Amino acid sequence: MQQNHFLARSSVFRTASGTNSASPIYRRFAERFTQLSSALQYCDRHELEEFEIQDFIDLFWNEPGLRRSIDKVYEIVVYALFSVLVEALEVTITIGINEEKVRLLEEFADFAEMVIGLTPDNYLLNLPAKIYRVGVTNAADRGLDMYANFGMAIQIKHLSLTPELAENIVGSVTADRIVIVCRDSEQSLIISLLNQIGWKAKIQSIITESNLKGWYEKALRGSFGVDIGDRILLTLKEQIIAEFPASDNKDFTEFYESRNYNLLTDDLWI
């Protein structure tokens, strides 16, 4: 909405000669959109047999304009794999009460139904397991990247850790079971730091990039690739668009080309 409003007011950027001096600004927009669109294009142009998760990640590592978003890319990569696998496994969770507490349930029947989903006539509730992303489009997530409705929190750590950052891994998340996803080179350091601050017991597992690459390889080209591979790539695309709306911005491309800004080559426009 803001972008369209900005484009609609392009007449403000007129010089006395009638030349539109906003085109350099739009060129910067176009460059940014092209960079973001490359991630979507990679997903579109590579079938299951060709898609390489490392190549996808490297699109952001190797492009200075996108490198600042690498943390969100890691979240997307992890979320696409984890959420699809949990769904494909048809994992379910059961919520119930101690049958000796039925009278207490009856006393607080409205609370139980509104908060827990249980009623005096139904002591058990079966739900499909789900994994959720917390922060989309750079929303403040206070350190929590993903969580599951079966009690697990997920932290993505793609940068080198310091003792202060290690404390934030657990200190900013009130969960008893935390999964950390990190680069291979950081695994031993994370374990060491967590032991030092006495929080190792709260860590359910530490998953490395090597684990992710191996799981992606099996998910896309393994025995069940036909069943889950396309769903993973589709989830990747959906999350890219949700995280980076500009990556799928056809309106701007039409506007940019309708003004022939894409044809300008004079150095004055660069």
Tab-separated table of N, CA and C in Angstrom, residues 97-113 116 118-120 123:
chain	number	residue	atom	x	y	z
A	97	ILE	N	-6.852	-34.645	31.026
A	97	ILE	CA	-6.723	-34.324	32.442
A	97	ILE	C	-6.692	-35.611	33.248
A	98	ASN	N	-6.231	-35.507	34.467
A	98	ASN	CA	-6.314	-36.605	35.423
A	98	ASN	C	-7.787	-36.823	35.748
A	99	GLU	N	-8.273	-38.028	35.539
A	99	GLU	CA	-9.705	-38.290	35.742
A	99	GLU	C	-10.147	-38.020	37.172
A	100	GLU	N	-9.184	-38.010	38.098
A	100	GLU	CA	-9.541	-37.705	39.485
A	100	GLU	C	-9.839	-36.212	39.667
A	101	LYS	N	-9.560	-35.420	38.639
A	101	LYS	CA	-9.784	-33.973	38.718
A	101	LYS	C	-11.043	-33.547	37.963
A	102	VAL	N	-11.949	-34.503	37.736
A	102	VAL	CA	-13.149	-34.196	36.969
A	102	VAL	C	-14.001	-33.134	37.655
A	103	ARG	N	-14.114	-33.212	38.969
A	103	ARG	CA	-14.943	-32.237	39.683
A	103	ARG	C	-14.367	-30.829	39.551
A	104	LEU	N	-13.040	-30.736	39.575
A	104	LEU	CA	-12.408	-29.430	39.377
A	104	LEU	C	-12.665	-28.923	37.960
A	105	LEU	N	-12.638	-29.831	37.006
A	105	LEU	CA	-12.942	-29.463	35.622
A	105	LEU	C	-14.370	-28.944	35.514
A	106	GLU	N	-15.293	-29.605	36.193
A	106	GLU	CA	-16.689	-29.174	36.156
A	106	GLU	C	-16.861	-27.801	36.804
A	107	GLU	N	-16.104	-27.558	37.868
A	107	GLU	CA	-16.180	-26.275	38.565
A	107	GLU	C	-15.717	-25.132	37.661
A	108	PHE	N	-14.678	-25.418	36.871
A	108	PHE	CA	-14.121	-24.413	35.970
A	108	PHE	C	-14.365	-24.810	34.513
A	109	ALA	N	-15.577	-25.247	34.225
A	109	ALA	CA	-15.907	-25.742	32.889
A	109	ALA	C	-15.717	-24.673	31.828
A	110	ASP	N	-16.114	-23.427	32.143
A	110	ASP	CA	-15.967	-22.365	31.151
A	110	ASP	C	-14.497	-22.065	30.884
A	111	PHE	N	-13.683	-22.046	31.944
A	111	PHE	CA	-12.242	-21.834	31.768
A	111	PHE	C	-11.634	-22.968	30.936
A	112	ALA	N	-11.960	-24.196	31.288
A	112	ALA	CA	-11.385	-25.345	30.596
A	112	ALA	C	-11.721	-25.342	29.109
A	113	GLU	N	-12.960	-24.968	28.789
A	113	GLU	CA	-13.364	-24.960	27.388
A	113	GLU	C	-12.720	-23.800	26.629
A	116	ILE	N	-8.353	-24.352	27.463
A	116	ILE	CA	-7.724	-25.643	27.177
A	116	ILE	C	-8.409	-26.376	26.027
A	118	LEU	N	-11.152	-28.306	26.613
A	118	LEU	CA	-11.775	-29.500	27.185
A	118	LEU	C	-13.116	-29.130	27.817
A	119	THR	N	-14.009	-30.110	27.872
A	119	THR	CA	-15.309	-29.923	28.505
A	119	THR	C	-15.576	-31.099	29.426
A	120	PRO	N	-16.536	-30.972	30.343
A	120	PRO	CA	-16.860	-32.102	31.221
A	120	PRO	C	-17.293	-33.340	30.448
A	123	TYR	N	-12.958	-35.246	27.942
A	123	TYR	CA	-11.742	-35.048	28.717
A	123	TYR	C	-10.480	-35.070	27.855
